[in-house]
Short mmCIF file of C-alpha atoms and ligand atoms in Angstrom, two decimals:
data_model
loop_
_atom_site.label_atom_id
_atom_site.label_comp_id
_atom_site.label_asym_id
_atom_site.label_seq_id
_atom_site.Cartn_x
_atom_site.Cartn_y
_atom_site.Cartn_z
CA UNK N 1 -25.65 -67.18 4.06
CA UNK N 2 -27.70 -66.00 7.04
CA UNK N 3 -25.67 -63.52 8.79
CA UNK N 4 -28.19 -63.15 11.72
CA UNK N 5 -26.43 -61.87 14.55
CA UNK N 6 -27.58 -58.24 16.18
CA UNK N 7 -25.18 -56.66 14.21
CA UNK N 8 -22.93 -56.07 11.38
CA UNK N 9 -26.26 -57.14 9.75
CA UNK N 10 -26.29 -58.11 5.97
CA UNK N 11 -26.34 -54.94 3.30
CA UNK N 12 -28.53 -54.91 -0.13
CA UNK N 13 -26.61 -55.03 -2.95
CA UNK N 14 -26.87 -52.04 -4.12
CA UNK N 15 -25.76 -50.28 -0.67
CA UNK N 16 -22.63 -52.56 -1.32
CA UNK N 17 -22.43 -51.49 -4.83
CA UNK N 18 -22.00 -47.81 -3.01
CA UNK N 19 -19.12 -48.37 -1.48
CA UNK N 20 -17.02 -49.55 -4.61
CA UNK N 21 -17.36 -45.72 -5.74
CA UNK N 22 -14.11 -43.60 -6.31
CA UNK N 23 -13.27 -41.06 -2.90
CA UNK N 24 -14.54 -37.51 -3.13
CA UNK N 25 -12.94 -34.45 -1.14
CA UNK N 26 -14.66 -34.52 1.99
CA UNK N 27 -14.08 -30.87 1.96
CA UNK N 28 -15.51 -30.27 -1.63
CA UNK N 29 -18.62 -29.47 -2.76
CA UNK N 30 -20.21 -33.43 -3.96
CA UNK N 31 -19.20 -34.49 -0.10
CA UNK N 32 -21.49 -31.32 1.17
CA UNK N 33 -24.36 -31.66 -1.73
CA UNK N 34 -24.52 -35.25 -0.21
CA UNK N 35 -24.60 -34.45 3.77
CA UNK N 36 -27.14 -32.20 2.37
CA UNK N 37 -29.40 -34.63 0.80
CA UNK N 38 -28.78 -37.23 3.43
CA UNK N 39 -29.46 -35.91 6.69
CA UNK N 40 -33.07 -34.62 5.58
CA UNK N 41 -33.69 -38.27 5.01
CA UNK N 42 -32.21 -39.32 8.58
CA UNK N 43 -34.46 -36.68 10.12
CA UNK N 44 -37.41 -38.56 8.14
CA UNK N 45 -36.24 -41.60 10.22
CA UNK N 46 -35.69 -40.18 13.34
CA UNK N 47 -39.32 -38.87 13.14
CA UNK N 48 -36.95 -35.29 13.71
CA UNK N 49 -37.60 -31.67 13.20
CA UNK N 50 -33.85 -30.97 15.41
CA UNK N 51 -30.48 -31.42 14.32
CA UNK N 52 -29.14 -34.95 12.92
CA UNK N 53 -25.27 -35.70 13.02
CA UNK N 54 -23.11 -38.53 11.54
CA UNK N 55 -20.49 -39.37 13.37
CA UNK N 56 -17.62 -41.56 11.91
CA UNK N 57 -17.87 -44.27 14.92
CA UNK N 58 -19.48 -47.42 16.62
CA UNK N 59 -22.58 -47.00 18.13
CA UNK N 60 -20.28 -46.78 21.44
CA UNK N 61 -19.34 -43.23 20.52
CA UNK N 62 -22.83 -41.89 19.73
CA UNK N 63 -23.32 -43.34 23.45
CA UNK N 64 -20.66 -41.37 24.49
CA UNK N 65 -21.61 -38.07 22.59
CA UNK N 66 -24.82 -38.37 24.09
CA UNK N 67 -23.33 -37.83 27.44
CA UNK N 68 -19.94 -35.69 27.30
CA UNK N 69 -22.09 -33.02 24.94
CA UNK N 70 -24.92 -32.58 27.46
CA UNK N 71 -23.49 -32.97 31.09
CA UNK N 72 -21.10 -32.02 33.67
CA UNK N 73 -18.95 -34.37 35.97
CA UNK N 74 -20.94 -34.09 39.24
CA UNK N 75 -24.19 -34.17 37.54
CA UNK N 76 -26.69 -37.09 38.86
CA UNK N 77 -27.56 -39.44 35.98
CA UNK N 78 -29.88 -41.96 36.28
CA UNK N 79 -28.91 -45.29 34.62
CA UNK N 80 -31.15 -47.58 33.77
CA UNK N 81 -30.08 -50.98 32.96
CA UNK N 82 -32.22 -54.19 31.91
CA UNK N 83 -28.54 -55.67 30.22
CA UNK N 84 -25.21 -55.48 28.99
CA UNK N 85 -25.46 -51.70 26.76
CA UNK N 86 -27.18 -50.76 30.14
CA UNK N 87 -24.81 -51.15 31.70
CA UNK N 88 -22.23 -50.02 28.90
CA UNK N 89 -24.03 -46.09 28.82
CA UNK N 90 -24.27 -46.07 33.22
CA UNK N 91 -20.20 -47.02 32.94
CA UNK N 92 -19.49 -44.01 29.70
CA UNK N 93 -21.44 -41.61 32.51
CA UNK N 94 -19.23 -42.46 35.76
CA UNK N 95 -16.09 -42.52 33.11
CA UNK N 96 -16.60 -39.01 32.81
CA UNK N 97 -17.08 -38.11 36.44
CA UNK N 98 -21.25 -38.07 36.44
CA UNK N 99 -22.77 -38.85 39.92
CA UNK N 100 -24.63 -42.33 38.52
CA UNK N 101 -27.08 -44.53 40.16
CA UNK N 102 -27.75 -47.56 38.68
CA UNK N 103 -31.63 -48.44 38.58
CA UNK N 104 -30.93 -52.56 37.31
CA UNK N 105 -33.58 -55.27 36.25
CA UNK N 106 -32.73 -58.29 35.66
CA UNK N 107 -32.09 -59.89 32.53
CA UNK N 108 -34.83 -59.90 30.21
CA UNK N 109 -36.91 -58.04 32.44
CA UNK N 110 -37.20 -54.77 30.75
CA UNK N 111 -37.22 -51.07 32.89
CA UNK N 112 -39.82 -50.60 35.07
CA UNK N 113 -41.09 -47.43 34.46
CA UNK N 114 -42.70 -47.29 38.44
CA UNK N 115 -39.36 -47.97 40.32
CA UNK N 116 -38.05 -44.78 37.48
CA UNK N 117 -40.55 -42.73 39.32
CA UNK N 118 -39.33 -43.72 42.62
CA UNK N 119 -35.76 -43.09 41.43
CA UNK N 120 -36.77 -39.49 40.46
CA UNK N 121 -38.62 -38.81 43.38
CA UNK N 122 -36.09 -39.75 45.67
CA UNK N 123 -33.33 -37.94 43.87
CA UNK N 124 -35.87 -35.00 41.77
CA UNK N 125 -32.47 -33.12 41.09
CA UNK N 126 -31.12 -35.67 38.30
CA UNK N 127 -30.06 -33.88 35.05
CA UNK N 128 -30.51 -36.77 32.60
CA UNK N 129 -31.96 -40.64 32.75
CA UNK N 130 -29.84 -43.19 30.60
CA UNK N 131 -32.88 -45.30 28.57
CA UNK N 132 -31.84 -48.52 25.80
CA UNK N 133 -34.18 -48.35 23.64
CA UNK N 134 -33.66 -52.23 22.67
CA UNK N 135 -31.51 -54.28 24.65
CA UNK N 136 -29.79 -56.77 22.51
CA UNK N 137 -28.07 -59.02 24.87
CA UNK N 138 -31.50 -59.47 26.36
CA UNK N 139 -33.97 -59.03 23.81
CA UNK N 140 -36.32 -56.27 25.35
CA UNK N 141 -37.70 -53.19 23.91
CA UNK N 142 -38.16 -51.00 27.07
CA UNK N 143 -41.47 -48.28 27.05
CA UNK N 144 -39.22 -45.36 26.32
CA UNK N 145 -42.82 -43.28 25.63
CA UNK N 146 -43.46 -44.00 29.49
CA UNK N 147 -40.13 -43.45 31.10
CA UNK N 148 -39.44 -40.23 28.85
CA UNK N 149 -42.91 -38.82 29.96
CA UNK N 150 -41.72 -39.81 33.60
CA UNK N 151 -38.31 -37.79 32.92
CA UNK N 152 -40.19 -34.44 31.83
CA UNK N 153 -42.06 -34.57 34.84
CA UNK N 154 -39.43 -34.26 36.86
CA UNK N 155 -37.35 -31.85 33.96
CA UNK N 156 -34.57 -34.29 33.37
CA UNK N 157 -33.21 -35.28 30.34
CA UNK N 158 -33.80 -38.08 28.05
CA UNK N 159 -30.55 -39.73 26.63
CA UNK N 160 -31.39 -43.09 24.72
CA UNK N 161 -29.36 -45.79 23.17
CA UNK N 162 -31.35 -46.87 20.04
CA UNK N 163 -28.27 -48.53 18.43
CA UNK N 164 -30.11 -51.51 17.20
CA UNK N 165 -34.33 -50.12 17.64
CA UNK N 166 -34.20 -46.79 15.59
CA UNK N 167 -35.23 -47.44 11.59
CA UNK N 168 -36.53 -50.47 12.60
CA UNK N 169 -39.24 -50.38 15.96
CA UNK N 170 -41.19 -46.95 15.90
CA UNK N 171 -39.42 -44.38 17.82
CA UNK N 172 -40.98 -40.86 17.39
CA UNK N 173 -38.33 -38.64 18.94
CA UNK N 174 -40.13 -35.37 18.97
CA UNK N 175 -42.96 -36.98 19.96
CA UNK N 176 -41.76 -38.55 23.09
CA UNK N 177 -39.56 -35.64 24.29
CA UNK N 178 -36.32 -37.75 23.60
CA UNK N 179 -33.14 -35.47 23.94
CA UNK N 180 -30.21 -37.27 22.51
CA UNK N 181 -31.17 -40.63 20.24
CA UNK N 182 -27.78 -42.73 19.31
CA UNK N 183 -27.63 -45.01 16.33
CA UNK N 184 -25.26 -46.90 14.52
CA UNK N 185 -24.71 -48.05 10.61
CA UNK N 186 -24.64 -51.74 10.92
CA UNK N 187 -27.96 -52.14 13.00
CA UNK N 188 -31.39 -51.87 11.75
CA UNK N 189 -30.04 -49.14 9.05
CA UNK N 190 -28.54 -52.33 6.77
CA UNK N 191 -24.96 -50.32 6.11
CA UNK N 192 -21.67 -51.54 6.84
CA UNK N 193 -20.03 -50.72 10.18
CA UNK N 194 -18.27 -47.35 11.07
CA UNK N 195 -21.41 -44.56 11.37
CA UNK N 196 -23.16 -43.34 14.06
CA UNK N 197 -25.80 -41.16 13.76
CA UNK N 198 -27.58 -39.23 16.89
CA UNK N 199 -30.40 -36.60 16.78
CA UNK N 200 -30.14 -33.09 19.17
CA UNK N 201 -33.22 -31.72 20.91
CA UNK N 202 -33.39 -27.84 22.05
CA UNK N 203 -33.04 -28.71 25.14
CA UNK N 204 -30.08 -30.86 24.87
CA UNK N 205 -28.41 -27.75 23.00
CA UNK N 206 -29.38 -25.56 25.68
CA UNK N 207 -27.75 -28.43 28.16
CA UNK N 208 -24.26 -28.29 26.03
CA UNK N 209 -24.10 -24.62 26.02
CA UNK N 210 -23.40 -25.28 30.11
CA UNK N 211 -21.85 -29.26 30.10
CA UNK N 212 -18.58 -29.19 31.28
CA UNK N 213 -17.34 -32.82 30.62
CA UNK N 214 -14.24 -32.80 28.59
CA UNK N 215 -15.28 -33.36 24.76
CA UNK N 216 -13.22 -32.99 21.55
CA UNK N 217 -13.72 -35.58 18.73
CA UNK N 218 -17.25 -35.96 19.41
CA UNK N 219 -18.04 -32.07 19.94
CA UNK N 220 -21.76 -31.10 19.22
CA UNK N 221 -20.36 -27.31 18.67
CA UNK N 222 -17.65 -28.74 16.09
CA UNK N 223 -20.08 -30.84 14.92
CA UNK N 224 -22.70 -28.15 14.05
CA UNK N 225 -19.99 -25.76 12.79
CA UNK N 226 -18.52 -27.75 9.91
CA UNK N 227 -22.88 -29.11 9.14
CA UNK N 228 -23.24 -25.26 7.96
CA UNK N 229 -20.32 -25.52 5.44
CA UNK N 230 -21.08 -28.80 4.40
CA UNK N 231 -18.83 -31.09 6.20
CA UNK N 232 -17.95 -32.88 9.24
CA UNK N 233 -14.88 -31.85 12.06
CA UNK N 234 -13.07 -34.77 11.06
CA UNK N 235 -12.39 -37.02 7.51
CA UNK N 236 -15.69 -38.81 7.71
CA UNK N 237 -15.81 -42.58 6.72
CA UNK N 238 -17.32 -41.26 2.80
CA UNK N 239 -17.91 -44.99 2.30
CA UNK N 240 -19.94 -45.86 4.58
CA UNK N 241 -21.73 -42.34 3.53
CA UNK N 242 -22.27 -43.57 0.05
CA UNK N 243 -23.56 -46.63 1.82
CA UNK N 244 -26.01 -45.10 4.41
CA UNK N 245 -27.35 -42.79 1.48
CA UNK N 246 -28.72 -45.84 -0.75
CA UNK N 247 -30.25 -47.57 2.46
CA UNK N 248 -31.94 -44.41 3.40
CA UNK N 249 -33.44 -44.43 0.11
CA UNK N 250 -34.92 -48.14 0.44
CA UNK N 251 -36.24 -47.41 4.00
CA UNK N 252 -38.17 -44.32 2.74
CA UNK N 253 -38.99 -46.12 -0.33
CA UNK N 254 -40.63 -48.94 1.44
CA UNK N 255 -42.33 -46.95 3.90
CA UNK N 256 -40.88 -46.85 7.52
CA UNK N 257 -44.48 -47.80 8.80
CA UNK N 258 -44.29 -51.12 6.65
CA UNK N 259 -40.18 -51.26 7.56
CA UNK N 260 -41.80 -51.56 11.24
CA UNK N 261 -44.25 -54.04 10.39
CA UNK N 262 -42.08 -56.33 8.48
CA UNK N 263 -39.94 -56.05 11.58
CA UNK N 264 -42.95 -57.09 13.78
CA UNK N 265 -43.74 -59.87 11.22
CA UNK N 266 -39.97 -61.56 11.38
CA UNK N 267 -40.02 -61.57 15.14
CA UNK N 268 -43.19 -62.89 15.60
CA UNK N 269 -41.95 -65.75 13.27
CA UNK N 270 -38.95 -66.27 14.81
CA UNK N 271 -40.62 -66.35 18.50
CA UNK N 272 -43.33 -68.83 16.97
CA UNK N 273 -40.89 -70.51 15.41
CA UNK N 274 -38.64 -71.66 17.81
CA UNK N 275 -41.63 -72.00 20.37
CA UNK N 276 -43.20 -74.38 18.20
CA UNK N 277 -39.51 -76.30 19.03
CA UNK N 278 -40.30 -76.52 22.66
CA UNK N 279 -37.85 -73.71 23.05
CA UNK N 280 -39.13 -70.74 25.70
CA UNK N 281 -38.25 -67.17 25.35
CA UNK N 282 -35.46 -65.11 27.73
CA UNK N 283 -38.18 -62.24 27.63
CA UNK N 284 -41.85 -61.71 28.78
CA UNK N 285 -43.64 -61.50 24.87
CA UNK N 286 -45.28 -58.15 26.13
CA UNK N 287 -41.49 -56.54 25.87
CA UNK N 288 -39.73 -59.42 23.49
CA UNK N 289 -38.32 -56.97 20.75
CA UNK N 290 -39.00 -57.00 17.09
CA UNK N 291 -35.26 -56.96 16.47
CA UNK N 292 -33.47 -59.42 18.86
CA UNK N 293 -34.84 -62.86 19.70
CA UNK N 294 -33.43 -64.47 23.37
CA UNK N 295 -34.04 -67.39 23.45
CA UNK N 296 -33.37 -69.62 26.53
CA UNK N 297 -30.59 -72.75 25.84
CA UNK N 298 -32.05 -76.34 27.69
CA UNK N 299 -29.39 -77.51 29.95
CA UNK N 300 -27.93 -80.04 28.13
CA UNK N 301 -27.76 -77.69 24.73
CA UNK N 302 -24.54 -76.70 23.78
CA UNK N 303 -24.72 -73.64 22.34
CA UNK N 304 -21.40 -72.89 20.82
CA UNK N 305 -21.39 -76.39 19.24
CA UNK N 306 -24.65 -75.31 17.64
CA UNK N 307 -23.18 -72.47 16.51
CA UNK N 308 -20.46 -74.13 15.10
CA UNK N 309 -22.67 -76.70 13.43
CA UNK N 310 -25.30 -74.09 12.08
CA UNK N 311 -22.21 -71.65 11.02
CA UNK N 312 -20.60 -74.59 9.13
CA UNK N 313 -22.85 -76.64 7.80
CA UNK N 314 -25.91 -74.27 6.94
CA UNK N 315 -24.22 -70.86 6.69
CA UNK N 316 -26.07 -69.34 9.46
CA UNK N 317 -24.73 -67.37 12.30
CA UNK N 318 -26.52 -66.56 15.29
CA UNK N 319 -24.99 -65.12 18.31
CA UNK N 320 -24.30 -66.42 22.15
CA UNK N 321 -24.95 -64.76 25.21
CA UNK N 322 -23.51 -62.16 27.05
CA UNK N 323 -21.60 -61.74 30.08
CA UNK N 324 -23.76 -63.81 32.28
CA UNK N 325 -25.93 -65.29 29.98
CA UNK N 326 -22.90 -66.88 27.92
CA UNK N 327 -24.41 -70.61 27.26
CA UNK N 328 -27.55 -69.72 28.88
CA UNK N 329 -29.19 -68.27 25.80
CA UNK N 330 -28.52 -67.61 22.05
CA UNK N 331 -29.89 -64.90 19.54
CA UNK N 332 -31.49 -64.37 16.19
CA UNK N 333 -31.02 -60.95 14.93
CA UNK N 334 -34.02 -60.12 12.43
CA UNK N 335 -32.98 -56.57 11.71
CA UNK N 336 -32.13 -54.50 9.11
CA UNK N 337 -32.37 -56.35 5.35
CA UNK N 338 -34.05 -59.21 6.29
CA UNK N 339 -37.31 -61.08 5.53
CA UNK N 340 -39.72 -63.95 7.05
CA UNK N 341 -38.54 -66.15 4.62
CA UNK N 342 -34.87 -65.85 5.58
CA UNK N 343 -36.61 -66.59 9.18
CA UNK N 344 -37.84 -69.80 8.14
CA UNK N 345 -34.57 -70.57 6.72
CA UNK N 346 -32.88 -69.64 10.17
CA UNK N 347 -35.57 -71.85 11.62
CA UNK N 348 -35.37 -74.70 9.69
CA UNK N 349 -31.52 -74.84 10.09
CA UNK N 350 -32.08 -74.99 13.96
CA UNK N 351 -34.62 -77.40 14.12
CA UNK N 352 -31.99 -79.50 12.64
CA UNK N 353 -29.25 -79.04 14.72
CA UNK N 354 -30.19 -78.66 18.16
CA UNK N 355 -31.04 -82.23 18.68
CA UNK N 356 -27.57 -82.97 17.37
CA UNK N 357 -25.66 -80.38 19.44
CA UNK N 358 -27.16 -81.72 22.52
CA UNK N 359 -24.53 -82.81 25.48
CA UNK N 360 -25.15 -86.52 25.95
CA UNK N 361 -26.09 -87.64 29.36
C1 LIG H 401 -24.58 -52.84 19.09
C2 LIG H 401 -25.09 -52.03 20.23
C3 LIG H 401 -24.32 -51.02 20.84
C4 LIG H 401 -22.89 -50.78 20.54
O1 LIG H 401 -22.59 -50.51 19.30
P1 LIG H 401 -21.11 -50.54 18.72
O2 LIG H 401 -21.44 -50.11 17.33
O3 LIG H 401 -20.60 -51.94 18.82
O4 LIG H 401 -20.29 -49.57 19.46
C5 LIG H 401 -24.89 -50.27 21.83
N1 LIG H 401 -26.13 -50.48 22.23
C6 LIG H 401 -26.91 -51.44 21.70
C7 LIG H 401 -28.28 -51.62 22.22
C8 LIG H 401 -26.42 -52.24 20.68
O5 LIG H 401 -27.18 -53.20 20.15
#
């Protein structure tokens, strides 16, 4: 099977084995000597010297953290959107009563890091700038380096949506300045559903000392309280724990520089690939990301009947488009556990069916 769909992404076995272990009290001491060997090896990820939380959630609520932990309704936030999560973290922000422009692109056009500058210097009093990392309805990896630097110029912020970049496309959070970094389990981090994990700055506790949007399940305080005795507010998925523990371990054990590069290597073989099929690309190849292919449907493809086709008869599931780009485009997720060889599979598989999912003129 090639479950190749920007997420749930397929687990190793032996982060599946994890999960078949007996429960442990989440409020005993094997649950705390655990969060206390695990979150040095998220901070390893995150390329983090400042605080690392796991949230039992979607990606949606590390989103969400992000923003009710560090602002106050009334606060201007600057959106940017290139795509659907976009446009997801802008609508989290005006939920909880920020003052939110939106700076859009279109699709598969990725932020443009100029019209941020504008943005700030027409409104130089924004608190925070909403970044995605990788947009996976679109495809694009946005220069988060160059909008962050943009951000501390103007001493905003930097909240980013790396649900499906972070463990897989570099992203050096103390490096760039980045303030609050959201993840999730079932991305790039090859772990079942249900986690998400999100880093802290200094300045983004120095922000929640003063944010005043109402927060309770997803408190950093809370949070930060129960880390020092070992545990987490609420009864934590332990699971999904076990899970994220063993797949931690392979990521550091393969090296995240050559987790990165065999990420580069399976979307540049997947963007060959279907090229070489006459296919074109949703995304400019200087932003395409290393984790989401977009690639544009013909007219007369259809693209659920290829789905079905490659879903029944070869065992391979890609996903659709989004919102507006529902028939327009499909996607090949190539994150997480997953090889150039299961690209070539995925490849092979579509270079059969397309010509027979074609609508007949
Ligand atoms: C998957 C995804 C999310 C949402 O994650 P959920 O786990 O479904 O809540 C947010 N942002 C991006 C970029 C994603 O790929």
């Amino acid at each position: 099977m090639q479950l190749r769909i920007p997420g749930p992404t397929p687990c190793h076995p032996r982060v599946l084995e994890a999960m078949a272990r007996q429960m442990i009290d989440h409020r005993g001491k094997e649950f705390a000597d655990m969060l206390g060997r695990l979150t040095p090896k998220l901070k390893q990820i995150f390329q983090t010297k400042g605080d690392v939380f796991i949230i039992t959630s979607s990606g949606t609520g590390g989103m969400e953290a992000a923003i009710v932990n560090t602002l106050s309704p009334g606060d201007k936030v600057l959106a940017t959107t290139c795509g659907f999560f976009g446009d997801r973290f802008a609508e989290i922000a005006e939920t909880y009563g920020a003052q939110v422009t939106r700076l859009t692109f279109d699709m598969g056009k990725p932020v443009d890091p100029e019209a941020v500058r504008r943005a700030f210097q027409a409104a130089p009093d924004t608190k925070a700038i909403l970044v995605t990392h990788n947009e996976s309805s679109t495809g694009v990896t946005n220069d988060v380096k160059t909008i962050a630097s943009i951000a501390k110029e103007f001493g905003a912020m930097v909240l980013v949506d790396s649900v499906s970049g972070l463990s897989s496309i570099d992203l050096p959070i103390d490096e760039w300045n980045l303030d609050v970094v959201a993840t999730a389990s079932q991305k790039g981090w090859m772990t079942p559903p249900g986690l998400a994990m999100i880093s802290v700055s200094q300045t983004a506790w120095q922000a929640h000392a003063k944010a005043k949007m109402p927060r309770n399940y997803f408190d950093f305080t809370k949070a930060r309280n129960f880390f020092e005795k070992g545990q987490t507010p609420w009864t934590p998925a332990v699971p999904v724990f076990f899970a994220l523990e063993v797949a931690c371990d392979l990521i550091l054990a393969e090296g995240l520089r050559n987790v990165f590069a065999r990420h580069a290597r399976c979307a540049q073989t997947a963007r060959e690939g279907v090229k070489a099929m006459g296919l074109t690309l949703l995304t400019d190849p200087k932003c395409a990301s290393n984790t989401v292919t977009a690639v544009n449907a013909p007219p007369n493809l259809d693209v659920a009947r290829m789905q079905k086709i490659l879903r029944e008869e070869f065992q391979v599931y890609l996903a659709g488009g989004q919102g507006k780009l529902t028939g327009k485009i499909f996607r090949i997720g190539h994150l997480g556990w997953v090889t150039e060889n299961d690209m070539k599979e995925v490849l092979a598989a579509l270079a059969k069916v397309i010509p027979r999912a074609m609508i007949q003129a």
